[in-house]
Amino acid sequence: MGKSILILGACGQIGTELTLELRKKYGDHDVVASDIREGGSDLMASGPFELLDATNYAAIEDVVMHYEIEEVYLMAAMLSATAEKFPTRAWNLNMSSLFNVLNLGKEKKIDKIFWPSSIAVFGPNTPKENTPQNTVMEPSTVYGISKLSGERWCEYYHKKFGVDVRSIRYPGLISWKTAPGGGTTDYAVEIYHEALKHGKYSCFLEPDTFLPMMYIDDAIRATITLMEYNSGNLTIRSSYNLAAMSFSPHEIAQSIEPHIPDFKMDYTPDFRQQIADSWPGSIDDAFARKDWGWTPKFDLAATTKEMLKHLEEK
Ligand code: SER
């Protein structure tokens, strides 16, 4: 028998693929997708869906009771670039949705929670290369401030109320099924769409801006592995550093050239450059490797191959 799982924000970049993978693993009927809008046809057709606002505690509680939900994945959030434009809305969405889920855990209405954090929890004073798990954290973005606060609350609810909450500091995620929205790392997705459509891309970051990145299949596998792992092995209840690769816009362009020889890239940096400059260039994920056996599978060349293949088919 499967276990009942609810995904909040199931129609977004991570939520879509996570829902489909969890349905494969635990059975379509036991994995309830929810969002404030309907999602892609794969997601809508493969199992139950509820229109649900993650900031509405009573509405989430109803769905949790109705489906006898045991685990919640909270994937609803406003990302870094959009959050700079709407700071109050970003804070309210990112924090109130987290409190709702943590409080369901505290009230013992659900057993387990996944909540994503981000490399955005780090800031300009953090060591930039191989950024350790425990280090200076002074985020300078609205999004980063909400993620760091969220991490503190996760650890607090775990220690104080025994809530089984688990979290990953995702790097920039690269995927083809659903477009990301409003992130600073999203150039590394847009570039593949534009390369196939127009043979060129105008990048909003400078050529030598290194950021930690990961292909979506690795991210989904990491998430499910962490959620299935024996609780006693987990030493981090704020959020785990997680890494796969690190590259610059110049390097991703180079990885596309063998597939699309005429590909041209130019650079028109905007306000997102400052956000990127405040984040690490690479991440040390030793705790994830040691505590739950993490190893990534996709490097930049493999990611480029997958992205171009799948987008072309689409
Ligand atoms: N990829 C996210 C963003 O760029 C960071 O978590 O906002």
PDB file of C-alpha atoms and ligand atoms in Angstrom:
ATOM      1  CA  MET A   1       0.000   0.000   0.000  1.00  0.00           C
ATOM      2  CA  GLY A   2       1.207   3.488  -0.781  1.00  0.00           C
ATOM      3  CA  LYS A   3       1.188   6.365   1.620  1.00  0.00           C
ATOM      4  CA  SER A   4      -0.903   9.479   1.117  1.00  0.00           C
ATOM      5  CA  ILE A   5       1.078  12.458  -0.033  1.00  0.00           C
ATOM      6  CA  LEU A   6       0.033  16.057  -0.714  1.00  0.00           C
ATOM      7  CA  ILE A   7       2.081  18.377  -2.907  1.00  0.00           C
ATOM      8  CA  LEU A   8       1.429  22.098  -2.503  1.00  0.00           C
ATOM      9  CA  GLY A   9       2.566  24.082  -5.535  1.00  0.00           C
ATOM     10  CA  ALA A  10       2.426  20.935  -7.659  1.00  0.00           C
ATOM     11  CA  CYS A  11       2.194  22.776 -10.980  1.00  0.00           C
ATOM     12  CA  GLY A  12       5.542  24.557 -10.765  1.00  0.00           C
ATOM     13  CA  GLN A  13       8.946  23.567 -12.072  1.00  0.00           C
ATOM     14  CA  ILE A  14       9.818  21.159  -9.257  1.00  0.00           C
ATOM     15  CA  GLY A  15       6.277  20.269  -8.180  1.00  0.00           C
ATOM     16  CA  THR A  16       5.281  18.888 -11.578  1.00  0.00           C
ATOM     17  CA  GLU A  17       8.152  16.422 -11.852  1.00  0.00           C
ATOM     18  CA  LEU A  18       8.045  15.535  -8.177  1.00  0.00           C
ATOM     19  CA  THR A  19       4.335  14.712  -8.398  1.00  0.00           C
ATOM     20  CA  LEU A  20       4.804  12.512 -11.470  1.00  0.00           C
ATOM     21  CA  GLU A  21       7.705  10.655  -9.864  1.00  0.00           C
ATOM     22  CA  LEU A  22       5.915  10.167  -6.544  1.00  0.00           C
ATOM     23  CA  ARG A  23       2.855   8.852  -8.396  1.00  0.00           C
ATOM     24  CA  LYS A  24       5.061   6.339 -10.191  1.00  0.00           C
ATOM     25  CA  LYS A  25       6.503   5.233  -6.882  1.00  0.00           C
ATOM     26  CA  TYR A  26       3.517   5.269  -4.530  1.00  0.00           C
ATOM     27  CA  GLY A  27       0.559   4.951  -6.891  1.00  0.00           C
ATOM     28  CA  ASP A  28      -1.384   7.644  -8.751  1.00  0.00           C
ATOM     29  CA  HIS A  29      -4.322   7.774  -6.334  1.00  0.00           C
ATOM     30  CA  ASP A  30      -2.223   8.282  -3.230  1.00  0.00           C
ATOM     31  CA  VAL A  31      -0.420  11.383  -4.449  1.00  0.00           C
ATOM     32  CA  VAL A  32      -2.626  14.484  -4.376  1.00  0.00           C
ATOM     33  CA  ALA A  33      -1.437  17.443  -6.441  1.00  0.00           C
ATOM     34  CA  SER A  34      -2.562  20.946  -5.505  1.00  0.00           C
ATOM     35  CA  ASP A  35      -1.928  24.487  -6.658  1.00  0.00           C
ATOM     36  CA  ILE A  36      -3.734  27.793  -7.137  1.00  0.00           C
ATOM     37  CA  ARG A  37      -4.105  26.968 -10.836  1.00  0.00           C
ATOM     38  CA  GLU A  38      -4.385  23.816 -12.908  1.00  0.00           C
ATOM     39  CA  GLY A  39      -1.200  22.275 -14.278  1.00  0.00           C
ATOM     40  CA  GLY A  40       0.003  20.453 -17.378  1.00  0.00           C
ATOM     41  CA  SER A  41      -2.017  17.614 -18.896  1.00  0.00           C
ATOM     42  CA  ASP A  42       0.314  14.843 -17.588  1.00  0.00           C
ATOM     43  CA  LEU A  43      -0.122  16.059 -14.062  1.00  0.00           C
ATOM     44  CA  MET A  44      -3.877  16.687 -14.265  1.00  0.00           C
ATOM     45  CA  ALA A  45      -4.626  13.355 -15.928  1.00  0.00           C
ATOM     46  CA  SER A  46      -2.495  11.106 -13.726  1.00  0.00           C
ATOM     47  CA  GLY A  47      -4.127  11.521 -10.320  1.00  0.00           C
ATOM     48  CA  PRO A  48      -6.152  13.628  -7.877  1.00  0.00           C
ATOM     49  CA  PHE A  49      -5.886  17.423  -8.020  1.00  0.00           C
ATOM     50  CA  GLU A  50      -7.209  20.108  -5.647  1.00  0.00           C
ATOM     51  CA  LEU A  51      -7.251  23.862  -6.181  1.00  0.00           C
ATOM     52  CA  LEU A  52      -5.556  25.012  -3.000  1.00  0.00           C
ATOM     53  CA  ASP A  53      -3.910  28.190  -1.724  1.00  0.00           C
ATOM     54  CA  ALA A  54      -0.885  27.279   0.420  1.00  0.00           C
ATOM     55  CA  THR A  55      -1.459  30.368   2.590  1.00  0.00           C
ATOM     56  CA  ASN A  56      -4.907  29.109   3.674  1.00  0.00           C
ATOM     57  CA  TYR A  57      -4.483  26.864   6.725  1.00  0.00           C
ATOM     58  CA  ALA A  58      -8.105  25.740   6.960  1.00  0.00           C
ATOM     59  CA  ALA A  59      -8.212  24.767   3.288  1.00  0.00           C
ATOM     60  CA  ILE A  60      -5.024  22.694   3.556  1.00  0.00           C
ATOM     61  CA  GLU A  61      -6.295  21.056   6.726  1.00  0.00           C
ATOM     62  CA  ASP A  62      -9.527  20.057   4.932  1.00  0.00           C
ATOM     63  CA  VAL A  63      -7.604  18.379   2.127  1.00  0.00           C
ATOM     64  CA  VAL A  64      -5.257  16.681   4.614  1.00  0.00           C
ATOM     65  CA  MET A  65      -8.240  15.274   6.531  1.00  0.00           C
ATOM     66  CA  HIS A  66     -10.206  14.306   3.432  1.00  0.00           C
ATOM     67  CA  TYR A  67      -7.376  12.275   1.852  1.00  0.00           C
ATOM     68  CA  GLU A  68      -5.833  11.160   5.171  1.00  0.00           C
ATOM     69  CA  ILE A  69      -2.553  12.749   4.117  1.00  0.00           C
ATOM     70  CA  GLU A  70       0.617  11.611   5.860  1.00  0.00           C
ATOM     71  CA  GLU A  71       3.308  13.599   4.032  1.00  0.00           C
ATOM     72  CA  VAL A  72       3.314  17.122   2.635  1.00  0.00           C
ATOM     73  CA  TYR A  73       5.753  18.568   0.115  1.00  0.00           C
ATOM     74  CA  LEU A  74       5.510  22.374   0.139  1.00  0.00           C
ATOM     75  CA  MET A  75       6.737  23.534  -3.268  1.00  0.00           C
ATOM     76  CA  ALA A  76       4.805  26.831  -3.498  1.00  0.00           C
ATOM     77  CA  ALA A  77       7.051  29.899  -3.308  1.00  0.00           C
ATOM     78  CA  MET A  78       7.949  33.172  -4.948  1.00  0.00           C
ATOM     79  CA  LEU A  79      11.486  32.973  -6.394  1.00  0.00           C
ATOM     80  CA  SER A  80      14.392  35.396  -6.167  1.00  0.00           C
ATOM     81  CA  ALA A  81      13.921  37.797  -9.080  1.00  0.00           C
ATOM     82  CA  THR A  82      10.133  38.177  -8.639  1.00  0.00           C
ATOM     83  CA  ALA A  83      10.494  38.525  -4.868  1.00  0.00           C
ATOM     84  CA  GLU A  84      12.704  41.612  -5.338  1.00  0.00           C
ATOM     85  CA  LYS A  85       9.733  43.235  -7.103  1.00  0.00           C
ATOM     86  CA  PHE A  86       7.091  42.176  -4.549  1.00  0.00           C
ATOM     87  CA  PRO A  87       8.875  41.893  -1.182  1.00  0.00           C
ATOM     88  CA  THR A  88       5.803  41.838   1.056  1.00  0.00           C
ATOM     89  CA  ARG A  89       3.913  39.352  -1.079  1.00  0.00           C
ATOM     90  CA  ALA A  90       6.995  37.126  -1.275  1.00  0.00           C
ATOM     91  CA  TRP A  91       7.514  37.202   2.492  1.00  0.00           C
ATOM     92  CA  ASN A  92       3.845  36.505   3.165  1.00  0.00           C
ATOM     93  CA  LEU A  93       3.590  33.612   0.714  1.00  0.00           C
ATOM     94  CA  ASN A  94       6.928  32.007   1.562  1.00  0.00           C
ATOM     95  CA  MET A  95       6.493  32.261   5.339  1.00  0.00           C
ATOM     96  CA  SER A  96       2.775  31.707   5.882  1.00  0.00           C
ATOM     97  CA  SER A  97       2.726  28.582   3.708  1.00  0.00           C
ATOM     98  CA  LEU A  98       5.630  27.179   5.731  1.00  0.00           C
ATOM     99  CA  PHE A  99       3.976  27.977   9.070  1.00  0.00           C
ATOM    100  CA  ASN A 100       0.788  26.292   7.876  1.00  0.00           C
ATOM    101  CA  VAL A 101       2.590  23.074   7.115  1.00  0.00           C
ATOM    102  CA  LEU A 102       4.811  23.152  10.199  1.00  0.00           C
ATOM    103  CA  ASN A 103       1.745  23.722  12.371  1.00  0.00           C
ATOM    104  CA  LEU A 104      -0.023  20.736  10.787  1.00  0.00           C
ATOM    105  CA  GLY A 105       3.059  18.753  11.829  1.00  0.00           C
ATOM    106  CA  LYS A 106       3.009  20.194  15.324  1.00  0.00           C
ATOM    107  CA  GLU A 107      -0.695  19.279  15.648  1.00  0.00           C
ATOM    108  CA  LYS A 108       0.220  15.712  14.543  1.00  0.00           C
ATOM    109  CA  LYS A 109      -2.131  15.967  11.562  1.00  0.00           C
ATOM    110  CA  ILE A 110       0.714  14.954   9.232  1.00  0.00           C
ATOM    111  CA  ASP A 111       3.832  12.843   9.876  1.00  0.00           C
ATOM    112  CA  LYS A 112       6.465  14.245   7.552  1.00  0.00           C
ATOM    113  CA  ILE A 113       7.226  17.456   5.674  1.00  0.00           C
ATOM    114  CA  PHE A 114       9.510  18.428   2.806  1.00  0.00           C
ATOM    115  CA  TRP A 115      10.339  22.086   2.382  1.00  0.00           C
ATOM    116  CA  PRO A 116      12.853  23.411  -0.160  1.00  0.00           C
ATOM    117  CA  SER A 117      15.499  25.920   0.769  1.00  0.00           C
ATOM    118  CA  SER A 118      18.040  27.390  -1.635  1.00  0.00           C
ATOM    119  CA  ILE A 119      21.603  28.569  -2.236  1.00  0.00           C
ATOM    120  CA  ALA A 120      19.976  31.989  -1.779  1.00  0.00           C
ATOM    121  CA  VAL A 121      20.331  31.601   2.009  1.00  0.00           C
ATOM    122  CA  PHE A 122      23.978  32.572   1.525  1.00  0.00           C
ATOM    123  CA  GLY A 123      25.122  36.133   0.995  1.00  0.00           C
ATOM    124  CA  PRO A 124      28.017  38.333  -0.066  1.00  0.00           C
ATOM    125  CA  ASN A 125      30.021  37.594   3.115  1.00  0.00           C
ATOM    126  CA  THR A 126      29.764  33.815   2.710  1.00  0.00           C
ATOM    127  CA  PRO A 127      32.889  32.006   1.405  1.00  0.00           C
ATOM    128  CA  LYS A 128      32.173  31.745  -2.331  1.00  0.00           C
ATOM    129  CA  GLU A 129      33.863  28.494  -3.313  1.00  0.00           C
ATOM    130  CA  ASN A 130      32.907  25.148  -1.829  1.00  0.00           C
ATOM    131  CA  THR A 131      30.554  26.942   0.507  1.00  0.00           C
ATOM    132  CA  PRO A 132      30.286  24.792   3.646  1.00  0.00           C
ATOM    133  CA  GLN A 133      27.101  23.645   5.355  1.00  0.00           C
ATOM    134  CA  ASN A 134      27.749  25.830   8.390  1.00  0.00           C
ATOM    135  CA  THR A 135      29.099  29.257   7.556  1.00  0.00           C
ATOM    136  CA  VAL A 136      28.323  32.978   7.461  1.00  0.00           C
ATOM    137  CA  MET A 137      24.731  33.448   6.274  1.00  0.00           C
ATOM    138  CA  GLU A 138      23.728  37.005   5.551  1.00  0.00           C
ATOM    139  CA  PRO A 139      21.411  36.838   2.539  1.00  0.00           C
ATOM    140  CA  SER A 140      20.875  40.153   0.767  1.00  0.00           C
ATOM    141  CA  THR A 141      17.744  39.235  -1.204  1.00  0.00           C
ATOM    142  CA  VAL A 142      14.082  39.106  -0.149  1.00  0.00           C
ATOM    143  CA  TYR A 143      13.923  35.470  -1.242  1.00  0.00           C
ATOM    144  CA  GLY A 144      17.118  34.546   0.615  1.00  0.00           C
ATOM    145  CA  ILE A 145      15.905  36.219   3.799  1.00  0.00           C
ATOM    146  CA  SER A 146      12.664  34.211   3.639  1.00  0.00           C
ATOM    147  CA  LYS A 147      14.541  30.943   3.006  1.00  0.00           C
ATOM    148  CA  LEU A 148      17.026  31.480   5.838  1.00  0.00           C
ATOM    149  CA  SER A 149      14.191  32.367   8.236  1.00  0.00           C
ATOM    150  CA  GLY A 150      12.334  29.285   7.044  1.00  0.00           C
ATOM    151  CA  GLU A 151      15.345  27.078   7.775  1.00  0.00           C
ATOM    152  CA  ARG A 152      15.526  28.429  11.323  1.00  0.00           C
ATOM    153  CA  TRP A 153      11.820  27.678  11.805  1.00  0.00           C
ATOM    154  CA  CYS A 154      12.194  24.140  10.450  1.00  0.00           C
ATOM    155  CA  GLU A 155      14.975  23.367  12.896  1.00  0.00           C
ATOM    156  CA  TYR A 156      13.008  25.008  15.709  1.00  0.00           C
ATOM    157  CA  TYR A 157       9.858  22.967  15.035  1.00  0.00           C
ATOM    158  CA  HIS A 158      11.937  19.804  14.836  1.00  0.00           C
ATOM    159  CA  LYS A 159      13.729  20.419  18.137  1.00  0.00           C
ATOM    160  CA  LYS A 160      10.850  21.918  20.039  1.00  0.00           C
ATOM    161  CA  PHE A 161       7.859  19.915  18.771  1.00  0.00           C
ATOM    162  CA  GLY A 162       9.476  16.851  17.173  1.00  0.00           C
ATOM    163  CA  VAL A 163       8.188  17.755  13.693  1.00  0.00           C
ATOM    164  CA  ASP A 164       9.821  15.516  11.070  1.00  0.00           C
ATOM    165  CA  VAL A 165      10.712  18.206   8.554  1.00  0.00           C
ATOM    166  CA  ARG A 166      13.409  17.662   5.928  1.00  0.00           C
ATOM    167  CA  SER A 167      14.953  20.154   3.564  1.00  0.00           C
ATOM    168  CA  ILE A 168      17.467  20.717   0.777  1.00  0.00           C
ATOM    169  CA  ARG A 169      19.199  23.929  -0.302  1.00  0.00           C
ATOM    170  CA  TYR A 170      18.592  23.442  -4.020  1.00  0.00           C
ATOM    171  CA  PRO A 171      21.057  24.891  -6.494  1.00  0.00           C
ATOM    172  CA  GLY A 172      19.676  26.348  -9.738  1.00  0.00           C
ATOM    173  CA  LEU A 173      17.477  23.650 -11.291  1.00  0.00           C
ATOM    174  CA  ILE A 174      17.458  22.874 -14.992  1.00  0.00           C
ATOM    175  CA  SER A 175      14.388  21.156 -16.445  1.00  0.00           C
ATOM    176  CA  TRP A 176      12.338  20.902 -19.632  1.00  0.00           C
ATOM    177  CA  LYS A 177       8.821  19.700 -18.625  1.00  0.00           C
ATOM    178  CA  THR A 178       7.688  22.905 -16.947  1.00  0.00           C
ATOM    179  CA  ALA A 179       9.248  26.332 -17.276  1.00  0.00           C
ATOM    180  CA  PRO A 180      10.655  27.858 -14.100  1.00  0.00           C
ATOM    181  CA  GLY A 181       9.388  31.293 -13.159  1.00  0.00           C
ATOM    182  CA  GLY A 182      11.122  34.287 -11.664  1.00  0.00           C
ATOM    183  CA  GLY A 183      14.471  32.807 -10.665  1.00  0.00           C
ATOM    184  CA  THR A 184      17.993  34.144 -11.161  1.00  0.00           C
ATOM    185  CA  THR A 185      19.355  30.769 -12.233  1.00  0.00           C
ATOM    186  CA  ASP A 186      16.642  30.441 -14.908  1.00  0.00           C
ATOM    187  CA  TYR A 187      18.960  31.707 -17.656  1.00  0.00           C
ATOM    188  CA  ALA A 188      20.293  28.146 -17.667  1.00  0.00           C
ATOM    189  CA  VAL A 189      16.854  26.926 -18.789  1.00  0.00           C
ATOM    190  CA  GLU A 190      15.907  29.783 -21.146  1.00  0.00           C
ATOM    191  CA  ILE A 191      19.164  29.357 -23.041  1.00  0.00           C
ATOM    192  CA  TYR A 192      18.164  25.900 -24.336  1.00  0.00           C
ATOM    193  CA  HIS A 193      14.729  27.091 -25.494  1.00  0.00           C
ATOM    194  CA  GLU A 194      16.249  30.072 -27.300  1.00  0.00           C
ATOM    195  CA  ALA A 195      19.121  28.062 -28.774  1.00  0.00           C
ATOM    196  CA  LEU A 196      16.652  25.664 -30.408  1.00  0.00           C
ATOM    197  CA  LYS A 197      14.153  28.323 -31.452  1.00  0.00           C
ATOM    198  CA  HIS A 198      16.410  31.185 -32.572  1.00  0.00           C
ATOM    199  CA  GLY A 199      20.000  29.917 -32.491  1.00  0.00           C
ATOM    200  CA  LYS A 200      20.925  32.717 -30.108  1.00  0.00           C
ATOM    201  CA  TYR A 201      20.418  33.897 -26.562  1.00  0.00           C
ATOM    202  CA  SER A 202      20.843  37.193 -24.793  1.00  0.00           C
ATOM    203  CA  CYS A 203      21.936  36.354 -21.253  1.00  0.00           C
ATOM    204  CA  PHE A 204      20.939  38.505 -18.263  1.00  0.00           C
ATOM    205  CA  LEU A 205      24.126  37.518 -16.387  1.00  0.00           C
ATOM    206  CA  GLU A 206      27.793  38.215 -17.195  1.00  0.00           C
ATOM    207  CA  PRO A 207      29.745  35.451 -18.999  1.00  0.00           C
ATOM    208  CA  ASP A 208      31.895  34.506 -15.982  1.00  0.00           C
ATOM    209  CA  THR A 209      29.186  34.323 -13.295  1.00  0.00           C
ATOM    210  CA  PHE A 210      29.558  30.878 -11.749  1.00  0.00           C
ATOM    211  CA  LEU A 211      26.536  29.415  -9.949  1.00  0.00           C
ATOM    212  CA  PRO A 212      25.763  25.989  -8.486  1.00  0.00           C
ATOM    213  CA  MET A 213      23.355  24.083 -10.746  1.00  0.00           C
ATOM    214  CA  MET A 214      21.624  20.703 -11.009  1.00  0.00           C
ATOM    215  CA  TYR A 215      19.602  18.753 -13.564  1.00  0.00           C
ATOM    216  CA  ILE A 216      16.035  18.142 -12.397  1.00  0.00           C
ATOM    217  CA  ASP A 217      16.325  14.321 -12.365  1.00  0.00           C
ATOM    218  CA  ASP A 218      19.101  14.601  -9.781  1.00  0.00           C
ATOM    219  CA  ALA A 219      17.050  17.061  -7.725  1.00  0.00           C
ATOM    220  CA  ILE A 220      13.966  14.823  -7.684  1.00  0.00           C
ATOM    221  CA  ARG A 221      16.033  11.756  -6.800  1.00  0.00           C
ATOM    222  CA  ALA A 222      17.733  13.682  -3.965  1.00  0.00           C
ATOM    223  CA  THR A 223      14.392  14.881  -2.616  1.00  0.00           C
ATOM    224  CA  ILE A 224      12.772  11.446  -2.555  1.00  0.00           C
ATOM    225  CA  THR A 225      15.920   9.811  -1.149  1.00  0.00           C
ATOM    226  CA  LEU A 226      16.049  12.314   1.700  1.00  0.00           C
ATOM    227  CA  MET A 227      12.345  11.841   2.437  1.00  0.00           C
ATOM    228  CA  GLU A 228      12.649   8.053   2.517  1.00  0.00           C
ATOM    229  CA  TYR A 229      15.807   7.984   4.621  1.00  0.00           C
ATOM    230  CA  ASN A 230      15.818   6.743   8.174  1.00  0.00           C
ATOM    231  CA  SER A 231      15.157   9.773  10.367  1.00  0.00           C
ATOM    232  CA  GLY A 232      17.889   8.804  12.837  1.00  0.00           C
ATOM    233  CA  ASN A 233      20.608   9.325  10.197  1.00  0.00           C
ATOM    234  CA  LEU A 234      19.677  12.933   9.528  1.00  0.00           C
ATOM    235  CA  THR A 235      21.907  15.344  11.427  1.00  0.00           C
ATOM    236  CA  ILE A 236      20.662  18.509   9.696  1.00  0.00           C
ATOM    237  CA  ARG A 237      17.129  19.758  10.341  1.00  0.00           C
ATOM    238  CA  SER A 238      17.592  23.232   8.917  1.00  0.00           C
ATOM    239  CA  SER A 239      18.483  22.343   5.316  1.00  0.00           C
ATOM    240  CA  TYR A 240      21.131  20.255   3.537  1.00  0.00           C
ATOM    241  CA  ASN A 241      23.661  21.754   1.125  1.00  0.00           C
ATOM    242  CA  LEU A 242      23.358  19.857  -2.168  1.00  0.00           C
ATOM    243  CA  ALA A 243      25.608  20.018  -5.228  1.00  0.00           C
ATOM    244  CA  ALA A 244      25.988  18.539  -8.694  1.00  0.00           C
ATOM    245  CA  MET A 245      27.880  21.013 -10.893  1.00  0.00           C
ATOM    246  CA  SER A 246      28.909  24.617 -11.165  1.00  0.00           C
ATOM    247  CA  PHE A 247      29.242  26.570 -14.394  1.00  0.00           C
ATOM    248  CA  SER A 248      29.119  30.032 -15.962  1.00  0.00           C
ATOM    249  CA  PRO A 249      26.986  31.362 -18.845  1.00  0.00           C
ATOM    250  CA  HIS A 250      30.093  31.181 -21.042  1.00  0.00           C
ATOM    251  CA  GLU A 251      30.540  27.480 -20.238  1.00  0.00           C
ATOM    252  CA  ILE A 252      26.900  26.524 -20.835  1.00  0.00           C
ATOM    253  CA  ALA A 253      27.084  28.300 -24.214  1.00  0.00           C
ATOM    254  CA  GLN A 254      30.196  26.257 -25.028  1.00  0.00           C
ATOM    255  CA  SER A 255      28.372  23.046 -24.096  1.00  0.00           C
ATOM    256  CA  ILE A 256      25.621  23.898 -26.621  1.00  0.00           C
ATOM    257  CA  GLU A 257      27.991  24.640 -29.528  1.00  0.00           C
ATOM    258  CA  PRO A 258      28.772  21.006 -30.463  1.00  0.00           C
ATOM    259  CA  HIS A 259      24.994  20.431 -30.880  1.00  0.00           C
ATOM    260  CA  ILE A 260      24.144  23.785 -32.500  1.00  0.00           C
ATOM    261  CA  PRO A 261      27.366  25.011 -34.145  1.00  0.00           C
ATOM    262  CA  ASP A 262      25.991  28.456 -35.104  1.00  0.00           C
ATOM    263  CA  PHE A 263      24.725  29.219 -31.620  1.00  0.00           C
ATOM    264  CA  LYS A 264      25.430  32.832 -30.602  1.00  0.00           C
ATOM    265  CA  MET A 265      25.289  34.316 -27.130  1.00  0.00           C
ATOM    266  CA  ASP A 266      25.432  37.952 -26.075  1.00  0.00           C
ATOM    267  CA  TYR A 267      25.249  39.495 -22.644  1.00  0.00           C
ATOM    268  CA  THR A 268      22.906  42.173 -21.316  1.00  0.00           C
ATOM    269  CA  PRO A 269      23.190  41.895 -17.523  1.00  0.00           C
ATOM    270  CA  ASP A 270      20.301  43.343 -15.488  1.00  0.00           C
ATOM    271  CA  PHE A 271      19.339  43.523 -11.791  1.00  0.00           C
ATOM    272  CA  ARG A 272      19.681  39.762 -11.514  1.00  0.00           C
ATOM    273  CA  GLN A 273      23.468  40.088 -11.828  1.00  0.00           C
ATOM    274  CA  GLN A 274      23.595  41.560  -8.338  1.00  0.00           C
ATOM    275  CA  ILE A 275      21.531  38.679  -6.963  1.00  0.00           C
ATOM    276  CA  ALA A 276      23.821  36.127  -8.627  1.00  0.00           C
ATOM    277  CA  ASP A 277      26.929  37.933  -7.355  1.00  0.00           C
ATOM    278  CA  SER A 278      25.690  37.537  -3.783  1.00  0.00           C
ATOM    279  CA  TRP A 279      25.384  33.731  -4.084  1.00  0.00           C
ATOM    280  CA  PRO A 280      28.049  31.002  -3.905  1.00  0.00           C
ATOM    281  CA  GLY A 281      29.887  29.795  -6.995  1.00  0.00           C
ATOM    282  CA  SER A 282      30.043  26.210  -5.737  1.00  0.00           C
ATOM    283  CA  ILE A 283      28.735  24.189  -2.793  1.00  0.00           C
ATOM    284  CA  ASP A 284      30.231  21.621  -0.414  1.00  0.00           C
ATOM    285  CA  ASP A 285      27.575  18.953   0.153  1.00  0.00           C
ATOM    286  CA  ALA A 286      29.584  16.642   2.434  1.00  0.00           C
ATOM    287  CA  PHE A 287      26.725  16.272   4.947  1.00  0.00           C
ATOM    288  CA  ALA A 288      24.251  15.073   2.306  1.00  0.00           C
ATOM    289  CA  ARG A 289      26.821  12.571   1.029  1.00  0.00           C
ATOM    290  CA  LYS A 290      27.585  11.280   4.505  1.00  0.00           C
ATOM    291  CA  ASP A 291      24.111  11.322   6.079  1.00  0.00           C
ATOM    292  CA  TRP A 292      22.016   9.932   3.209  1.00  0.00           C
ATOM    293  CA  GLY A 293      24.440   8.792   0.554  1.00  0.00           C
ATOM    294  CA  TRP A 294      24.020  11.603  -1.978  1.00  0.00           C
ATOM    295  CA  THR A 295      25.888  11.449  -5.316  1.00  0.00           C
ATOM    296  CA  PRO A 296      24.846  13.403  -8.415  1.00  0.00           C
ATOM    297  CA  LYS A 297      24.618  11.772 -11.850  1.00  0.00           C
ATOM    298  CA  PHE A 298      24.359  14.658 -14.339  1.00  0.00           C
ATOM    299  CA  ASP A 299      27.205  17.006 -15.276  1.00  0.00           C
ATOM    300  CA  LEU A 300      26.910  19.942 -17.687  1.00  0.00           C
ATOM    301  CA  ALA A 301      27.517  17.910 -20.866  1.00  0.00           C
ATOM    302  CA  ALA A 302      24.879  15.331 -19.871  1.00  0.00           C
ATOM    303  CA  THR A 303      22.412  18.072 -18.881  1.00  0.00           C
ATOM    304  CA  THR A 304      22.832  19.862 -22.216  1.00  0.00           C
ATOM    305  CA  LYS A 305      22.293  16.615 -24.100  1.00  0.00           C
ATOM    306  CA  GLU A 306      19.113  15.808 -22.153  1.00  0.00           C
ATOM    307  CA  MET A 307      17.703  19.321 -22.421  1.00  0.00           C
ATOM    308  CA  LEU A 308      18.222  19.657 -26.174  1.00  0.00           C
ATOM    309  CA  LYS A 309      16.878  16.170 -26.828  1.00  0.00           C
ATOM    310  CA  HIS A 310      13.700  16.579 -24.774  1.00  0.00           C
ATOM    311  CA  LEU A 311      12.956  20.143 -25.884  1.00  0.00           C
ATOM    312  CA  GLU A 312      13.393  19.176 -29.505  1.00  0.00           C
ATOM    313  CA  GLU A 313      10.942  16.275 -29.088  1.00  0.00           C
ATOM    314  CA  LYS A 314       8.489  18.622 -27.387  1.00  0.00           C
TER     315      LYS A 314
HETATM  316  N1  SER B   1      16.772  29.012  -8.481  1.00  0.00           N
HETATM  317  C1  SER B   1      16.283  29.934  -7.509  1.00  0.00           C
HETATM  318  C2  SER B   1      16.274  31.308  -8.010  1.00  0.00           C
HETATM  319  O1  SER B   1      17.065  31.609  -8.881  1.00  0.00           O
HETATM  320  C3  SER B   1      17.134  29.883  -6.296  1.00  0.00           C
HETATM  321  O2  SER B   1      16.613  29.001  -5.394  1.00  0.00           O
HETATM  322  O3  SER B   1      15.537  32.095  -7.520  1.00  0.00           O
END
